[in-house]
Tab-separated table of C-alpha atoms in Angstrom:
chain	number	residue	atom	x	y	z
H	1	MET	CA	-20.450	-16.900	-27.447
H	2	SER	CA	-19.693	-13.341	-26.370
H	3	SER	CA	-16.797	-14.256	-24.246
H	4	GLN	CA	-15.081	-15.982	-27.048
H	5	THR	CA	-14.873	-12.818	-28.995
H	6	PRO	CA	-11.655	-10.725	-28.861
H	7	ALA	CA	-12.135	-7.215	-27.703
H	8	ALA	CA	-10.577	-4.420	-29.678
H	9	SER	CA	-10.744	-1.958	-27.108
H	10	VAL	CA	-8.265	-3.652	-24.693
H	11	ALA	CA	-4.749	-4.999	-25.016
H	12	PRO	CA	-4.985	-8.826	-24.348
H	13	SER	CA	-2.342	-11.248	-23.038
H	14	PHE	CA	-2.164	-15.020	-23.296
H	15	ASN	CA	-1.290	-17.543	-20.617
H	16	LEU	CA	0.195	-20.901	-21.934
H	17	GLN	CA	-1.130	-23.693	-19.497
H	18	GLU	CA	0.913	-26.960	-18.898
H	19	LYS	CA	-1.420	-29.224	-20.828
H	20	ALA	CA	-1.080	-27.241	-24.009
H	21	TYR	CA	2.817	-27.011	-23.654
H	22	LEU	CA	3.216	-30.493	-22.833
H	23	LYS	CA	1.432	-31.868	-25.954
H	24	PHE	CA	3.175	-29.413	-28.103
H	25	PHE	CA	6.534	-30.506	-26.535
H	26	LEU	CA	5.767	-34.204	-26.650
H	27	HIS	CA	4.392	-34.018	-30.533
H	28	ALA	CA	7.826	-32.508	-31.372
H	29	ALA	CA	9.668	-35.036	-29.400
H	30	LYS	CA	8.069	-37.777	-31.012
H	31	HIS	CA	8.951	-36.799	-34.661
H	32	PRO	CA	12.514	-35.326	-34.175
H	33	HIS	CA	13.139	-35.990	-37.866
H	34	ALA	CA	9.886	-34.492	-39.122
H	35	SER	CA	8.304	-31.162	-39.017
H	36	VAL	CA	5.171	-31.102	-36.889
H	37	THR	CA	2.195	-28.840	-36.616
H	38	GLY	CA	-0.843	-28.245	-34.409
H	39	VAL	CA	-3.032	-25.628	-33.014
H	40	PHE	CA	-3.777	-24.218	-29.687
H	41	LEU	CA	-7.115	-23.896	-28.087
H	42	GLY	CA	-7.965	-20.887	-25.740
H	43	ARG	CA	-10.535	-19.458	-23.498
H	44	ARG	CA	-11.005	-15.809	-22.563
H	45	ARG	CA	-11.474	-15.033	-18.894
H	46	SER	CA	-14.041	-12.570	-17.895
H	47	VAL	CA	-12.576	-9.034	-18.614
H	48	GLU	CA	-12.034	-6.789	-15.658
H	49	GLY	CA	-11.306	-3.172	-16.304
H	50	LYS	CA	-9.053	-2.815	-19.375
H	51	GLU	CA	-7.442	-6.329	-18.713
H	52	GLU	CA	-8.412	-9.121	-21.053
H	53	ILE	CA	-6.752	-12.408	-20.572
H	54	TRP	CA	-6.959	-15.493	-22.666
H	55	ASP	CA	-5.882	-18.854	-21.207
H	56	VAL	CA	-4.426	-21.349	-23.808
H	57	VAL	CA	-5.758	-24.331	-22.381
H	58	ASP	CA	-5.138	-27.246	-24.733
H	59	ALA	CA	-3.266	-28.081	-27.926
H	60	VAL	CA	-4.451	-30.516	-30.794
H	61	PRO	CA	-1.627	-32.019	-32.760
H	62	LEU	CA	-2.132	-31.923	-36.441
H	63	CYS	CA	0.266	-33.316	-38.675
H	64	HIS	CA	3.840	-34.929	-39.145
H	65	HIS	CA	3.197	-35.856	-42.763
H	66	TRP	CA	0.873	-33.462	-44.287
H	67	THR	CA	2.615	-30.181	-42.960
H	68	SER	CA	1.901	-27.757	-45.795
H	69	LEU	CA	-1.403	-26.127	-46.031
H	70	SER	CA	-2.925	-29.267	-47.898
H	71	PRO	CA	-6.613	-30.079	-48.496
H	72	MET	CA	-6.136	-32.782	-45.328
H	73	THR	CA	-4.506	-30.010	-43.115
H	74	GLU	CA	-7.813	-27.951	-43.971
H	75	VAL	CA	-9.903	-30.770	-42.986
H	76	GLY	CA	-7.964	-31.349	-39.815
H	77	LEU	CA	-8.400	-27.656	-39.029
H	78	GLU	CA	-12.332	-27.724	-39.585
H	79	LEU	CA	-12.513	-30.879	-37.459
H	80	VAL	CA	-10.666	-29.051	-34.613
H	81	SER	CA	-12.847	-25.898	-35.014
H	82	ILE	CA	-15.798	-28.323	-34.315
H	83	TYR	CA	-14.228	-29.872	-31.388
H	84	ALA	CA	-13.455	-26.394	-30.024
H	85	LYS	CA	-17.156	-25.250	-30.044
H	86	GLU	CA	-17.916	-28.556	-28.274
H	87	THR	CA	-15.477	-27.706	-25.455
H	88	GLU	CA	-16.337	-24.063	-25.368
H	89	THR	CA	-13.005	-22.857	-26.739
H	90	ARG	CA	-11.789	-21.481	-29.859
H	91	ILE	CA	-8.498	-22.043	-32.121
H	92	VAL	CA	-6.164	-19.118	-31.032
H	93	GLY	CA	-2.717	-20.381	-32.275
H	94	TYR	CA	-0.665	-22.574	-34.415
H	95	TYR	CA	2.459	-24.173	-33.765
H	96	HIS	CA	5.415	-25.616	-35.834
H	97	ALA	CA	8.537	-27.602	-35.092
H	98	SER	CA	11.019	-28.029	-37.830
H	99	GLU	CA	12.891	-31.397	-38.654
H	100	ARG	CA	16.149	-29.341	-38.533
H	101	ALA	CA	16.887	-28.454	-35.033
H	102	HIS	CA	18.350	-24.956	-35.476
H	103	ASP	CA	15.495	-23.837	-37.880
H	104	VAL	CA	13.204	-21.491	-35.797
H	105	ALA	CA	11.755	-19.711	-38.683
H	106	LEU	CA	7.910	-20.082	-39.338
H	107	PRO	CA	7.644	-21.435	-42.975
H	108	ALA	CA	5.823	-20.108	-45.567
H	109	HIS	CA	2.873	-22.601	-45.207
H	110	GLY	CA	2.880	-21.653	-41.557
H	111	HIS	CA	2.348	-18.040	-42.231
H	112	HIS	CA	-0.450	-19.031	-44.598
H	113	VAL	CA	-2.126	-20.984	-41.845
H	114	LEU	CA	-1.709	-18.266	-39.297
H	115	GLN	CA	-2.913	-15.814	-41.902
H	116	SER	CA	-6.052	-18.112	-42.221
H	117	LEU	CA	-6.473	-18.190	-38.359
H	118	THR	CA	-6.466	-14.371	-38.141
H	119	SER	CA	-9.438	-14.176	-40.319
H	120	GLU	CA	-11.625	-15.786	-37.526
H	121	PHE	CA	-9.602	-14.490	-34.745
H	122	PRO	CA	-7.419	-11.607	-35.258
H	123	LEU	CA	-5.185	-12.060	-32.333
H	124	ALA	CA	-4.024	-15.524	-33.373
H	125	PHE	CA	-0.462	-16.413	-32.785
H	126	ALA	CA	2.100	-18.887	-33.677
H	127	LEU	CA	4.750	-20.702	-31.673
H	128	VAL	CA	7.924	-22.260	-33.204
H	129	PHE	CA	9.795	-24.776	-31.278
H	130	ASN	CA	13.268	-23.569	-30.421
H	131	SER	CA	15.485	-26.531	-29.255
H	132	SER	CA	18.461	-24.135	-28.370
H	133	LYS	CA	16.209	-23.136	-25.344
H	134	LEU	CA	16.000	-26.603	-23.846
H	135	SER	CA	19.361	-26.104	-21.870
H	136	THR	CA	17.644	-23.290	-20.099
H	137	ASN	CA	14.736	-22.974	-17.795
H	138	ALA	CA	12.772	-20.990	-20.401
H	139	ALA	CA	9.934	-22.420	-22.792
H	140	ALA	CA	11.437	-23.923	-25.839
H	141	ILE	CA	9.429	-21.498	-28.197
H	142	ASP	CA	9.582	-18.716	-30.159
H	143	VAL	CA	6.364	-16.344	-30.535
H	144	VAL	CA	5.196	-15.171	-33.978
H	145	MET	CA	2.304	-12.840	-34.404
H	146	ILE	CA	0.707	-10.960	-37.391
H	147	GLU	CA	-0.260	-7.391	-37.146
H	148	PRO	CA	-3.813	-7.115	-37.997
H	149	PRO	CA	-5.066	-5.286	-41.152
H	150	LYS	CA	-6.372	-1.744	-40.465
H	151	GLN	CA	-9.849	-1.264	-41.769
H	152	GLN	CA	-11.129	1.760	-43.214
H	153	GLY	CA	-13.034	3.609	-40.302
H	154	SER	CA	-11.902	1.253	-37.706
H	155	ARG	CA	-9.210	0.732	-35.178
H	156	ALA	CA	-7.088	-2.351	-35.713
H	157	SER	CA	-7.238	-4.842	-33.106
H	158	SER	CA	-4.458	-4.710	-30.427
H	159	ARG	CA	-1.680	-7.434	-30.284
H	160	PRO	CA	-1.202	-9.012	-27.023
H	161	GLU	CA	0.982	-7.070	-24.772
H	162	LYS	CA	2.328	-10.218	-23.330
H	163	PHE	CA	2.577	-13.968	-23.865
H	164	ASP	CA	3.289	-15.699	-20.547
H	165	LEU	CA	3.497	-19.152	-19.192
H	166	ALA	CA	0.676	-19.982	-16.720
H	167	ASP	CA	3.411	-21.124	-14.502
H	168	ALA	CA	7.121	-20.523	-14.658
H	169	ALA	CA	7.876	-23.830	-13.900
H	170	ILE	CA	6.115	-25.437	-16.550
H	171	PRO	CA	9.166	-26.046	-18.953
H	172	GLU	CA	11.278	-27.736	-16.208
H	173	LYS	CA	8.204	-29.784	-15.088
H	174	VAL	CA	7.550	-30.872	-18.787
H	175	LYS	CA	11.215	-31.691	-19.452
H	176	SER	CA	11.710	-33.562	-16.025
H	177	ARG	CA	8.554	-35.760	-16.750
H	178	ALA	CA	9.608	-36.611	-20.464
H	179	ALA	CA	13.134	-37.440	-19.106
H	180	GLN	CA	11.688	-39.741	-16.236
H	181	GLU	CA	8.909	-41.505	-18.143
H	182	THR	CA	10.488	-43.356	-20.952
H	183	GLY	CA	8.364	-43.454	-23.974
H	184	LEU	CA	6.093	-40.708	-22.978
H	185	GLU	CA	6.176	-38.843	-26.221
H	186	ARG	CA	4.768	-41.910	-27.994
H	187	LEU	CA	1.370	-41.483	-26.174
H	188	VAL	CA	0.654	-38.192	-28.015
H	189	VAL	CA	-1.231	-38.856	-31.515
H	190	ASP	CA	-2.108	-36.331	-34.378
H	191	PHE	CA	-4.561	-36.062	-37.319
H	192	ASP	CA	-2.020	-38.172	-39.440
H	193	ASP	CA	-2.079	-40.880	-36.944
H	194	TYR	CA	-5.802	-40.810	-36.924
H	195	LEU	CA	-6.027	-41.029	-40.653
H	196	GLU	CA	-4.009	-44.289	-40.467
H	197	ASP	CA	-5.927	-45.656	-37.539
H	198	PRO	CA	-9.445	-44.133	-36.889
H	199	SER	CA	-9.542	-45.370	-33.260
H	200	LYS	CA	-6.791	-43.013	-32.233
H	201	ASP	CA	-7.775	-40.224	-29.911
H	202	TRP	CA	-6.082	-37.336	-31.653
H	203	LEU	CA	-8.416	-34.385	-30.560
H	204	LYS	CA	-8.510	-35.130	-26.842
H	205	ASN	CA	-5.327	-36.935	-26.312
H	206	ASP	CA	-6.512	-38.098	-23.086
H	207	ALA	CA	-3.454	-40.558	-22.346
H	208	VAL	CA	-1.177	-37.275	-22.777
H	209	SER	CA	-3.959	-35.161	-20.684
H	210	SER	CA	-3.980	-37.656	-17.701
H	211	THR	CA	0.036	-37.181	-17.240
H	212	SER	CA	-0.291	-33.512	-16.997
H	213	SER	CA	-1.101	-31.760	-13.431
H	214	VAL	CA	-3.371	-29.185	-15.329
């Protein structure tokens, strides 16, 4: 689909929507003593002039056991890719939350996953959970991006000029909901949970999506 192909002639930006941030946040909250990983799905808006905007519309939780780039992770990523095509989205990013609260570095295996994603989508990004920002109104994330490789005879794709929340109130809304609805984080399930119980809805996570206003 042409609308899902990044355009190298414009400098794109990403808008993180509430449903995507909610699932990312709850996945990290459900496993505070384990590293968790997942991917973001996005959809490109129609391009007007020189502005290209990608809406990060959803997140798919992957792992809390198999957090390295293992064969199981690769299987999970392939299943997400199939699901993305069905929903007319594509994998645009990766996320990681460490079991160590103050560790905000993207680990080596995270870089490997991100490199793999950029081979299909050169603008792919990674978000790392940053718990130190939970006491502020900002999103609890740090953004990691890889400069696309330059190819002989062609321009490298532009990196996003900005990475924003679709609504500045999203972090407070998500934190407030998580505080008010006891056990909300237990609703989110990932690929590891699915491997233990195939009845679990890890791709859609409708139980979580229904709690979001998006």
